[in-house]
XYZ file of C-alpha atoms in Angstrom:
668
model
C -30.493 -19.137 -20.814
C -26.973 -18.567 -19.625
C -26.578 -16.919 -16.221
C -23.868 -14.732 -14.774
C -22.048 -16.602 -12.056
C -22.374 -15.366 -8.509
C -25.513 -13.325 -9.099
C -28.937 -13.605 -7.522
C -31.990 -15.115 -9.174
C -34.364 -12.204 -9.767
C -37.597 -14.157 -9.486
C -36.780 -15.477 -6.021
C -36.026 -12.058 -4.564
C -39.022 -10.390 -6.200
C -41.183 -13.126 -4.658
C -39.531 -12.392 -1.312
C -40.493 -8.733 -1.612
C -44.057 -9.684 -2.510
C -44.395 -11.830 0.627
C -43.104 -9.007 2.815
C -45.404 -6.366 1.333
C -48.182 -4.669 3.243
C -51.174 -6.688 2.107
C -52.643 -9.622 3.951
C -52.183 -13.199 2.810
C -54.891 -15.778 3.440
C -55.418 -19.479 3.036
C -58.389 -21.571 2.083
C -61.689 -20.132 0.919
C -60.804 -16.517 1.622
C -57.682 -16.759 -0.506
C -59.748 -18.182 -3.354
C -62.333 -15.407 -2.922
C -59.618 -12.698 -3.139
C -58.144 -14.300 -6.241
C -61.577 -14.498 -7.864
C -62.213 -10.806 -7.124
C -58.866 -9.766 -8.644
C -59.464 -11.912 -11.725
C -63.035 -10.585 -12.000
C -61.734 -7.001 -11.858
C -59.332 -7.733 -14.714
C -62.043 -9.633 -16.583
C -64.454 -6.714 -16.272
C -61.928 -4.350 -17.857
C -61.039 -6.784 -20.624
C -64.746 -7.233 -21.376
C -65.478 -3.496 -21.534
C -62.356 -2.911 -23.617
C -63.584 -5.492 -26.117
C -67.267 -4.521 -26.224
C -67.194 -0.835 -25.302
C -67.182 0.877 -21.929
C -70.360 1.501 -19.935
C -71.546 5.099 -19.339
C -68.799 6.963 -17.428
C -70.344 6.906 -13.954
C -71.247 3.206 -14.192
C -67.804 2.209 -15.516
C -66.063 4.184 -12.788
C -68.416 3.045 -10.018
C -67.902 -0.642 -10.833
C -64.143 -0.094 -11.018
C -64.078 1.727 -7.667
C -66.373 -0.852 -6.065
C -63.936 -3.669 -6.836
C -61.023 -1.525 -5.660
C -62.580 -0.577 -2.308
C -63.600 -4.149 -1.520
C -60.133 -5.497 -2.320
C -58.298 -2.772 -0.384
C -60.324 -3.307 2.785
C -59.929 -7.068 2.549
C -56.227 -7.004 1.715
C -54.808 -4.053 3.661
C -55.118 -3.836 7.470
C -55.873 -0.511 9.167
C -52.400 -0.457 10.689
C -49.143 -1.497 9.066
C -48.432 -3.588 12.159
C -51.781 -5.347 11.930
C -52.188 -9.061 11.393
C -51.170 -10.178 7.906
C -53.174 -13.395 8.116
C -56.329 -12.439 10.021
C -59.261 -10.447 8.645
C -60.842 -7.996 11.123
C -64.642 -7.957 11.321
C -64.827 -4.208 10.726
C -62.861 -4.572 7.474
C -65.561 -6.929 6.208
C -68.168 -4.248 6.998
C -66.069 -1.549 5.318
C -65.612 -3.732 2.221
C -69.376 -4.270 2.061
C -69.947 -0.534 2.511
C -67.512 0.185 -0.340
C -69.486 -2.112 -2.620
C -72.751 -0.484 -1.477
C -71.787 3.151 -2.136
C -70.631 2.256 -5.646
C -73.574 -0.059 -6.255
C -75.898 2.816 -5.323
C -74.548 4.833 -8.280
C -75.046 1.912 -10.671
C -78.548 1.097 -9.361
C -79.783 4.701 -9.422
C -77.858 5.840 -12.495
C -80.887 6.954 -14.526
C -82.342 8.941 -11.616
C -78.988 10.605 -10.829
C -78.403 11.616 -14.451
C -81.939 12.910 -15.076
C -82.615 14.528 -11.688
C -81.241 18.071 -11.606
C -82.645 18.873 -8.173
C -80.948 18.879 -4.760
C -79.641 15.561 -3.372
C -81.997 13.379 -1.367
C -81.214 12.296 2.186
C -80.153 8.884 0.876
C -77.875 10.550 -1.683
C -76.278 12.578 1.112
C -75.748 9.543 3.383
C -74.186 7.437 0.637
C -72.126 10.420 -0.527
C -70.678 11.046 2.938
C -69.916 7.349 3.303
C -68.166 7.253 -0.084
C -65.880 10.174 0.830
C -64.867 8.605 4.148
C -64.374 5.155 2.609
C -62.159 6.454 -0.212
C -60.061 8.555 2.167
C -59.450 5.616 4.519
C -58.752 3.176 1.667
C -56.231 5.609 0.178
C -54.554 6.050 3.568
C -54.142 2.304 3.874
C -52.646 1.571 0.478
C -50.994 4.828 -0.622
C -50.225 6.617 2.636
C -51.272 9.518 4.817
C -49.870 12.493 2.812
C -52.253 12.249 -0.140
C -55.173 11.683 2.244
C -54.293 14.856 4.165
C -54.069 16.834 0.917
C -57.578 15.706 -0.054
C -58.939 16.459 3.442
C -57.417 19.962 3.352
C -59.079 20.678 0.011
C -62.439 19.414 1.291
C -62.125 21.609 4.403
C -61.242 24.530 2.172
C -64.479 24.023 0.227
C -66.458 24.163 3.487
C -64.608 26.898 5.393
C -63.254 29.090 2.613
C -65.383 31.941 3.933
C -63.029 32.153 6.949
C -59.962 32.778 4.762
C -59.214 36.461 4.059
C -57.813 37.847 0.829
C -57.668 36.415 -2.655
C -57.725 32.779 -1.481
C -61.095 33.106 0.265
C -64.550 32.247 -1.120
C -68.146 32.348 0.207
C -68.080 28.711 1.378
C -70.399 25.852 0.450
C -72.835 23.729 2.411
C -72.090 20.100 3.215
C -74.916 18.951 0.940
C -73.548 20.959 -1.961
C -70.009 19.616 -1.455
C -71.129 15.991 -1.082
C -73.432 16.170 -4.099
C -70.655 17.700 -6.203
C -68.208 14.983 -5.151
C -70.538 11.980 -5.347
C -73.293 12.632 -7.877
C -71.379 14.371 -10.678
C -68.380 13.544 -12.833
C -66.490 16.527 -11.393
C -65.398 14.907 -8.113
C -64.932 11.307 -6.999
C -66.129 9.882 -10.331
C -64.289 12.493 -12.334
C -61.540 12.389 -14.913
C -58.745 10.874 -12.733
C -60.838 7.836 -11.802
C -62.117 7.693 -15.374
C -58.568 7.342 -16.696
C -57.822 4.671 -14.080
C -61.032 2.816 -14.962
C -60.164 2.667 -18.638
C -56.726 2.516 -20.225
C -54.484 2.877 -17.146
C -55.823 -0.387 -15.747
C -55.395 -2.080 -19.115
C -51.758 -0.963 -19.355
C -51.056 -2.185 -15.825
C -52.618 -5.500 -16.830
C -50.543 -5.487 -20.024
C -47.420 -5.033 -17.899
C -48.474 -7.947 -15.680
C -48.907 -10.185 -18.748
C -45.539 -9.111 -20.164
C -43.848 -9.787 -16.837
C -45.389 -13.248 -16.686
C -43.783 -14.106 -20.037
C -40.288 -13.488 -18.631
C -39.696 -10.174 -20.417
C -37.988 -8.707 -17.344
C -35.286 -11.387 -17.343
C -34.958 -11.060 -21.121
C -34.230 -7.330 -20.740
C -31.581 -8.018 -18.098
C -29.891 -10.699 -20.209
C -29.989 -8.456 -23.270
C -28.456 -5.578 -21.306
C -25.740 -7.911 -20.002
C -24.938 -9.054 -23.516
C -24.880 -5.475 -24.823
C -22.937 -3.644 -22.093
C -21.612 -6.118 -19.535
C -18.066 -6.370 -20.908
C -17.374 -2.611 -21.135
C -15.834 -0.301 -18.513
C -18.261 -0.183 -15.596
C -20.328 -2.822 -17.374
C -22.607 -3.860 -14.472
C -23.706 -0.262 -13.888
C -24.415 0.198 -17.590
C -26.408 -3.026 -17.466
C -28.476 -1.457 -14.668
C -29.107 1.653 -16.779
C -30.148 -0.332 -19.863
C -32.174 -3.002 -18.067
C -34.015 -0.473 -15.909
C -34.771 1.691 -18.920
C -36.113 -1.298 -20.846
C -38.137 -2.639 -17.932
C -39.343 0.816 -16.889
C -41.204 1.234 -20.150
C -43.601 -1.526 -19.084
C -43.495 -1.031 -15.316
C -44.646 2.583 -14.769
C -43.466 2.509 -11.147
C -40.076 3.697 -9.913
C -40.125 1.473 -6.843
C -41.412 -1.640 -8.650
C -38.768 -1.159 -11.321
C -36.030 -0.704 -8.703
C -36.984 -3.873 -6.856
C -37.450 -5.971 -10.003
C -34.146 -5.189 -11.714
C -32.159 -4.008 -8.695
C -32.150 -7.406 -7.021
C -29.940 -8.518 -9.898
C -27.965 -5.420 -10.908
C -27.044 -4.006 -7.472
C -25.199 -7.130 -6.222
C -23.555 -7.361 -9.650
C -22.283 -3.761 -9.398
C -20.979 -4.292 -5.876
C -19.173 -7.453 -6.953
C -16.896 -5.498 -9.313
C -16.031 -2.701 -6.867
C -18.818 -0.092 -6.845
C -19.713 1.288 -3.411
C -23.126 0.217 -2.100
C -24.529 3.753 -2.134
C -23.404 4.305 -5.732
C -24.777 0.942 -6.897
C -28.156 1.687 -5.297
C -28.161 5.208 -6.730
C -27.505 3.971 -10.277
C -30.433 1.576 -10.032
C -32.755 4.182 -8.501
C -31.885 6.868 -11.068
C -32.244 4.409 -13.961
C -35.498 2.955 -12.667
C -37.088 6.359 -12.073
C -36.477 7.309 -15.691
C -38.736 4.476 -16.812
C -41.796 6.638 -16.115
C -40.702 9.154 -18.745
C -39.488 6.656 -21.358
C -41.809 5.858 -24.310
C -43.442 3.790 -25.646
C -45.158 2.860 -22.348
C -44.679 5.637 -19.824
C -46.133 5.899 -16.333
C -49.853 6.289 -15.679
C -49.443 10.077 -15.390
C -48.715 10.286 -19.122
C -52.120 8.797 -19.957
C -53.799 11.216 -17.563
C -51.894 14.048 -19.242
C -53.278 13.017 -22.626
C -56.772 13.237 -21.141
C -56.045 16.603 -19.512
C -54.687 18.135 -22.709
C -57.139 16.457 -25.061
C -54.382 15.067 -27.301
C -53.504 11.555 -28.378
C -51.161 9.575 -26.160
C -48.795 9.107 -29.100
C -48.254 12.900 -29.106
C -47.189 12.740 -25.449
C -44.836 9.835 -26.148
C -43.375 11.567 -29.201
C -42.658 14.756 -27.268
C -41.160 12.854 -24.320
C -38.795 10.719 -26.420
C -35.805 13.081 -26.824
C -35.791 14.327 -23.186
C -36.001 10.714 -21.970
C -33.072 9.661 -24.161
C -31.059 12.639 -22.899
C -31.867 11.649 -19.320
C -30.535 8.131 -19.843
C -27.561 9.490 -21.771
C -26.745 11.646 -18.737
C -26.995 8.735 -16.292
C -24.869 6.630 -18.650
C -22.214 9.378 -18.846
C -22.117 9.582 -15.040
C -21.723 5.816 -14.723
C -18.992 5.674 -17.367
C -16.949 8.494 -15.857
C -17.278 7.069 -12.331
C -16.035 3.714 -13.625
C -13.107 5.403 -15.407
C -12.219 7.348 -12.269
C -12.270 4.229 -10.102
C -10.534 2.082 -12.708
C -13.328 -0.502 -12.785
C -13.455 -3.146 -15.484
C -16.319 -4.956 -17.137
C -17.478 -8.542 -16.640
C -15.363 -11.219 -18.356
C -16.885 -12.172 -21.675
C -17.107 -15.858 -20.772
C -19.464 -15.036 -17.885
C -21.926 -13.163 -20.096
C -24.833 -14.416 -22.202
C -24.377 -14.074 -25.949
C -26.537 -11.388 -27.595
C -27.583 -13.597 -30.500
C -28.484 -16.423 -28.138
C -30.595 -14.062 -25.983
C -32.425 -12.649 -29.010
C -32.967 -16.067 -30.558
C -34.378 -17.490 -27.334
C -36.551 -14.559 -26.250
C -36.743 -12.014 -29.060
C -40.388 -12.923 -29.682
C -41.224 -11.354 -26.288
C -40.701 -7.915 -27.857
C -43.452 -8.416 -30.448
C -46.298 -7.074 -28.230
C -44.338 -3.852 -27.642
C -43.852 -3.372 -31.383
C -47.566 -4.092 -31.837
C -48.349 -1.380 -29.284
C -46.173 1.187 -31.056
C -47.771 0.331 -34.403
C -51.330 0.599 -33.050
C -50.699 3.929 -31.332
C -49.115 5.379 -34.477
C -52.076 4.120 -36.526
C -54.425 6.132 -34.312
C -55.949 3.417 -32.138
C -57.033 4.608 -28.713
C -54.795 3.622 -25.765
C -57.655 1.446 -24.488
C -57.935 -0.596 -27.678
C -54.164 -0.667 -28.139
C -53.627 -2.125 -24.669
C -56.433 -4.653 -25.200
C -55.064 -5.921 -28.509
C -51.541 -6.052 -27.060
C -52.746 -8.209 -24.165
C -54.330 -10.581 -26.693
C -51.121 -10.559 -28.738
C -49.065 -11.329 -25.615
C -51.271 -14.300 -24.739
C -51.287 -15.688 -28.283
C -47.537 -15.266 -28.821
C -46.751 -16.811 -25.441
C -49.041 -19.782 -26.154
C -47.538 -20.393 -29.588
C -43.961 -20.108 -28.290
C -44.534 -22.352 -25.285
C -46.344 -24.992 -27.368
C -43.520 -24.948 -29.889
C -40.942 -25.428 -27.122
C -43.020 -28.216 -25.548
C -43.400 -29.985 -28.916
C -39.702 -29.618 -29.742
C -38.641 -30.795 -26.287
C -40.959 -33.811 -26.336
C -39.942 -34.786 -29.872
C -36.203 -34.598 -29.165
C -36.409 -36.558 -25.895
C -38.945 -39.176 -27.039
C -41.736 -38.103 -24.665
C -45.466 -38.213 -25.404
C -46.074 -35.074 -27.467
C -49.811 -34.873 -26.761
C -49.249 -35.154 -23.022
C -46.511 -32.488 -23.118
C -48.716 -30.083 -25.070
C -51.650 -30.649 -22.706
C -49.422 -30.014 -19.708
C -48.035 -26.879 -21.367
C -51.528 -25.475 -22.037
C -52.694 -26.214 -18.487
C -49.723 -24.228 -17.194
C -50.495 -21.454 -19.691
C -54.028 -21.210 -18.329
C -52.665 -20.904 -14.801
C -50.219 -18.215 -15.947
C -53.031 -16.214 -17.565
C -55.108 -16.317 -14.389
C -52.043 -15.399 -12.324
C -51.328 -12.404 -14.576
C -54.954 -11.276 -14.252
C -54.719 -11.588 -10.474
C -51.428 -9.679 -10.392
C -52.884 -6.956 -12.622
C -55.825 -6.536 -10.252
C -53.539 -6.241 -7.243
C -51.089 -3.854 -8.938
C -53.871 -1.471 -10.000
C -55.271 -0.906 -6.505
C -52.808 1.800 -5.478
C -53.183 3.770 -8.714
C -56.990 3.530 -8.573
C -57.129 4.685 -4.939
C -54.818 7.617 -5.659
C -56.911 8.657 -8.673
C -60.143 8.407 -6.670
C -58.701 10.511 -3.845
C -57.348 13.198 -6.163
C -60.848 13.407 -7.620
C -61.729 15.316 -4.433
C -58.967 17.818 -5.215
C -60.244 18.301 -8.760
C -63.808 18.603 -7.430
C -62.849 21.365 -5.005
C -60.919 23.189 -7.727
C -63.920 23.159 -10.083
C -66.279 24.104 -7.255
C -64.268 27.002 -5.798
C -61.966 28.150 -8.615
C -58.935 27.808 -6.304
C -56.737 26.586 -9.170
C -56.682 29.992 -10.840
C -56.082 31.660 -7.464
C -53.066 29.458 -6.735
C -51.656 30.106 -10.209
C -52.000 33.847 -9.587
C -50.291 33.402 -6.208
C -47.296 31.725 -7.882
C -47.085 34.562 -10.399
C -47.291 37.154 -7.616
C -44.572 35.394 -5.598
C -42.277 35.180 -8.646
C -42.835 38.881 -9.444
C -43.489 38.072 -13.088
C -40.154 36.281 -13.573
C -40.335 33.239 -15.832
C -37.257 31.648 -14.233
C -38.648 32.120 -10.710
C -42.039 30.752 -11.779
C -40.348 27.602 -13.067
C -38.244 27.388 -9.904
C -41.211 27.709 -7.525
C -43.192 25.208 -9.593
C -40.246 22.810 -9.437
C -40.121 23.128 -5.640
C -43.878 22.539 -5.371
C -43.595 19.483 -7.633
C -40.766 17.956 -5.611
C -42.373 18.683 -2.221
C -45.731 17.244 -3.279
C -43.983 14.375 -5.009
C -42.343 13.300 -1.759
C -45.680 12.242 -0.330
C -47.910 11.550 -3.314
C -47.737 8.886 -6.025
C -46.965 10.109 -9.537
C -50.551 10.117 -10.781
C -51.844 12.072 -7.795
C -49.099 14.690 -7.770
C -49.433 15.243 -11.508
C -53.195 15.795 -11.231
C -52.819 18.259 -8.350
C -50.007 20.223 -10.011
C -51.615 20.217 -13.450
C -54.601 21.882 -11.823
C -52.832 24.517 -9.719
C -49.349 25.082 -11.201
C -49.434 24.466 -14.966
C -51.617 27.539 -15.649
C -48.913 29.760 -14.094
C -46.258 28.446 -16.496
C -48.586 28.765 -19.498
C -49.075 32.506 -18.860
C -45.546 32.996 -20.252
C -46.524 31.483 -23.595
C -45.044 28.046 -22.891
C -46.887 25.327 -24.863
C -49.309 23.336 -22.725
C -47.441 20.111 -23.405
C -44.127 21.593 -22.216
C -45.729 23.000 -19.048
C -47.332 19.681 -18.140
C -44.189 17.657 -18.898
C -42.219 20.075 -16.688
C -44.534 19.263 -13.783
C -44.493 15.532 -14.449
C -40.684 15.383 -14.644
C -40.152 16.960 -11.245
C -42.966 14.981 -9.675
C -41.229 11.812 -10.844
C -37.750 12.986 -9.769
C -39.136 13.380 -6.243
C -38.750 9.593 -6.003
C -34.991 10.238 -5.844
C -34.964 13.323 -3.639
C -34.400 12.955 0.132
C -35.844 13.135 2.734
C -38.596 10.986 1.110
C -36.985 9.224 -1.848
C -38.912 5.976 -2.241
C -36.979 4.558 -5.206
C -33.621 5.423 -3.632
C -34.662 3.896 -0.301
C -35.791 0.681 -2.005
C -32.409 0.503 -3.757
C -30.600 1.219 -0.468
C -32.390 -1.715 1.124
C -31.062 -4.055 -1.561
C -27.571 -2.484 -1.542
C -27.441 -2.438 2.293
C -26.334 1.202 2.100
C -27.344 4.306 4.036
C -30.672 5.514 2.561
C -30.006 9.264 2.481
C -26.495 8.770 1.082
C -28.028 6.648 -1.679
C -30.699 9.298 -2.285
C -28.222 12.180 -2.601
C -26.020 10.101 -4.887
C -29.067 9.331 -7.046
C -29.830 13.064 -7.274
C -26.234 13.631 -8.398
C -26.536 10.965 -11.090
C -29.866 12.369 -12.272
C -28.655 15.971 -12.141
C -29.210 16.455 -15.863
C -32.819 15.382 -15.342
C -33.279 18.478 -13.197
C -32.069 20.672 -16.081
C -33.821 19.043 -19.045
C -37.317 20.367 -18.121
C -35.924 23.905 -18.046
C -34.431 23.341 -21.499
C -37.718 22.355 -23.130
C -39.632 25.160 -21.406
C -37.166 27.710 -22.789
C -36.842 25.866 -26.097
C -39.834 23.609 -26.933
C -37.942 22.372 -29.985
C -36.538 19.677 -27.699
C -40.106 18.302 -27.595
C -40.282 18.547 -31.402
C -42.658 21.507 -31.087
C -42.326 24.405 -33.522
C -38.883 23.471 -34.850
C -37.568 22.058 -38.115
C -35.721 18.756 -38.247
C -32.392 20.581 -38.618
C -33.098 22.734 -35.576
C -34.117 19.690 -33.532
C -30.874 17.867 -34.425
C -28.842 20.958 -33.484
C -30.688 21.381 -30.161
C -30.241 17.716 -29.279
C -26.530 17.709 -30.130
C -25.714 20.809 -28.079
C -27.840 19.563 -25.190
C -26.027 16.192 -25.284
C -22.618 17.886 -25.209
C -23.825 20.096 -22.353
C -24.973 17.034 -20.438
C -21.557 15.407 -20.995
C -19.874 18.534 -19.602
C -22.160 18.467 -16.568
C -21.359 14.778 -16.047
C -17.602 15.435 -16.106
C -18.014 18.236 -13.574
C -20.303 16.226 -11.304
C -18.097 13.120 -11.184
C -14.879 15.164 -11.065
C -13.168 13.232 -13.831
C -12.605 13.603 -17.569
C -9.185 12.596 -18.896
C -7.982 12.726 -15.286
C -9.277 13.916 -11.928
C -10.469 17.516 -12.194
C -9.477 20.469 -10.038
C -12.323 22.433 -8.473
C -11.883 25.386 -10.838
C -11.969 23.012 -13.839
C -15.244 21.549 -12.574
C -16.707 25.049 -12.217
C -15.675 25.904 -15.779
C -17.346 22.723 -17.035
C -20.532 23.585 -15.128
C -20.517 26.996 -16.835
C -19.961 25.253 -20.178
C -22.893 22.930 -19.508
C -25.237 25.823 -18.666
C -24.267 27.806 -21.769
C -24.600 24.762 -24.032
C -27.982 23.896 -22.602
C -29.193 27.495 -22.985
C -30.562 27.921 -26.543
C -28.629 30.246 -28.826
C -25.652 30.118 -31.196
C -23.511 32.518 -29.113
C -24.020 30.542 -25.895
C -23.215 27.293 -27.714
C -19.927 28.714 -29.032
C -19.012 29.924 -25.521
C -19.806 26.529 -24.026
C -17.799 24.595 -26.619
C -14.860 26.991 -26.154
C -14.863 26.462 -22.384
C -14.923 22.683 -22.810
C -12.121 22.835 -25.379
C -10.009 24.926 -23.008
C -10.397 22.395 -20.178
C -9.601 19.540 -22.577
C -6.378 21.199 -23.757
C -5.304 21.923 -20.177
C -5.833 18.286 -19.245
C -3.714 17.207 -22.191
C -0.936 19.607 -21.200
C -1.086 19.088 -17.425
C -1.667 15.376 -17.026
C -1.401 15.314 -13.241
C -4.667 15.972 -11.450
C -5.661 16.092 -7.783
C -5.960 12.900 -5.773
C -9.565 11.912 -5.226
C -10.320 11.123 -1.557
C -12.989 8.494 -2.191
C -12.062 4.831 -1.915
C -13.305 2.155 -4.226
C -14.465 -0.223 -1.522
C -17.959 -0.074 -0.085
């Protein structure tokens, strides 16, 4: 495959990030044992996907048992702890994690049939399970989500001390522990159930796709498609991150994977470091809302709402396209303002060559779309797509090995045998990577099970929804605003899956009281939870991009917010007008809504960047902001006003061709 000169090899830098990550690395027998555990975890899920899952508590207990053992073996208690030495107490904690989950499996029949109070052994194992999950989550995900879970558990115990509408009679320790450990309402509830079924399979699917070289294929395809245009490298970042984000499901992982290539490329043609990092962060974050494979929260949403995942993906499609359209507009106008050119055509890969060499890598994604549309469950769809990925990769690699051996006069049989041995190693490596990648999501889902358990035990979810309504004084706009703030604040410390589960429980009911469809209310929450990855002071995707761009983290974060500004408006649009989600609107109405929203987003982009046909005066930018708001607001009158305002600014720019000087320099 042709490469762009002067750029960095993605695989080398991604490997560098892997080596510097938080988990321990071992050698010898312990390394083999860890690899076997990861592969066994993936094998267990492939087996149950093929033959049918075990009863819910058994499936989830086995899943959590693997996860706890691996977390305690791989992640030290302190970030500064030894990365190559296993502490004795971590071995005991890993064994305890296996024991508390094994207890559920061993005593499953008794637990299901016994409706009486918990035994002393139940209570001991239940207490141990709560402490083990909290500590494991702290190690791999971070302290914020652990503190949220602890606060909810304390609320269940000491709610009798809280006055007013938020108080409750309080529950005994035995009641709380039994509810969390012995039922499917707490630790082994719906969040862990989703993780133990199709979320893990989709993470594994992503690991298999990545092992085939799909990430590099996306980057090369984006280079071929957009590299030569104005601001080409930044548009490559938008396209490549959008492509890769559909299989990644993680803002930070997406940023690191594609950003190691696109950020240096953007800087090489004149973009400032902060802007280059911001483009990558904003583009990568959007991957979690882009069908066909969205982030794990989308699968949990399908479970919450009791609808098929394809319905979630269908509803999310237009808003996701508008989000990327907005980021693309911002990038284009910034490039026009700075006078940046594209990459010379001779330095770019040819589109036909890229598709001919790697187009087969897209087949599993098309298979996934077909299966979901045909009504297959996400679990079965992911399973069949993993099989398709393996088969297609084997066929393609064997064909290349045969063709290469035949053309160069080598022993064909030997070449094919060598190719298949390497394929076997790649399959095992993908299974190991899938097991490792799933640990954080599984821990977050297990920990948020405590939140769900407390909500079902105390009814605090309805109380919090009423509190939001009381605070907003019955105003729909204020309810959306307060929910947005809660989503962003929680999102700064919690991973996407955890923050969605918490907010879907306590905030979505408040939005639904205004007659907003459930799907729109839950997508509103998910959008702002995801956009928290861009929002300082804790903007993980932006900070990861800043590290690659060698730029100031907060400056990169605020620039990313600016680029993703339309993403902060789109959720309001579909709450006011669900037609954007293809709910309750005819095809003609949907086309009209999308067109006016797209023009409004363009107007907002011009105002944000400060450039259209020339640099814009402040009053022109304010007029364009007003035009954007009126175009985004549903209604024929508002659309006419918005278009008129944009037309007026356009005419003035044509007449008065001299604009203000922009103070920003091109150099980093």
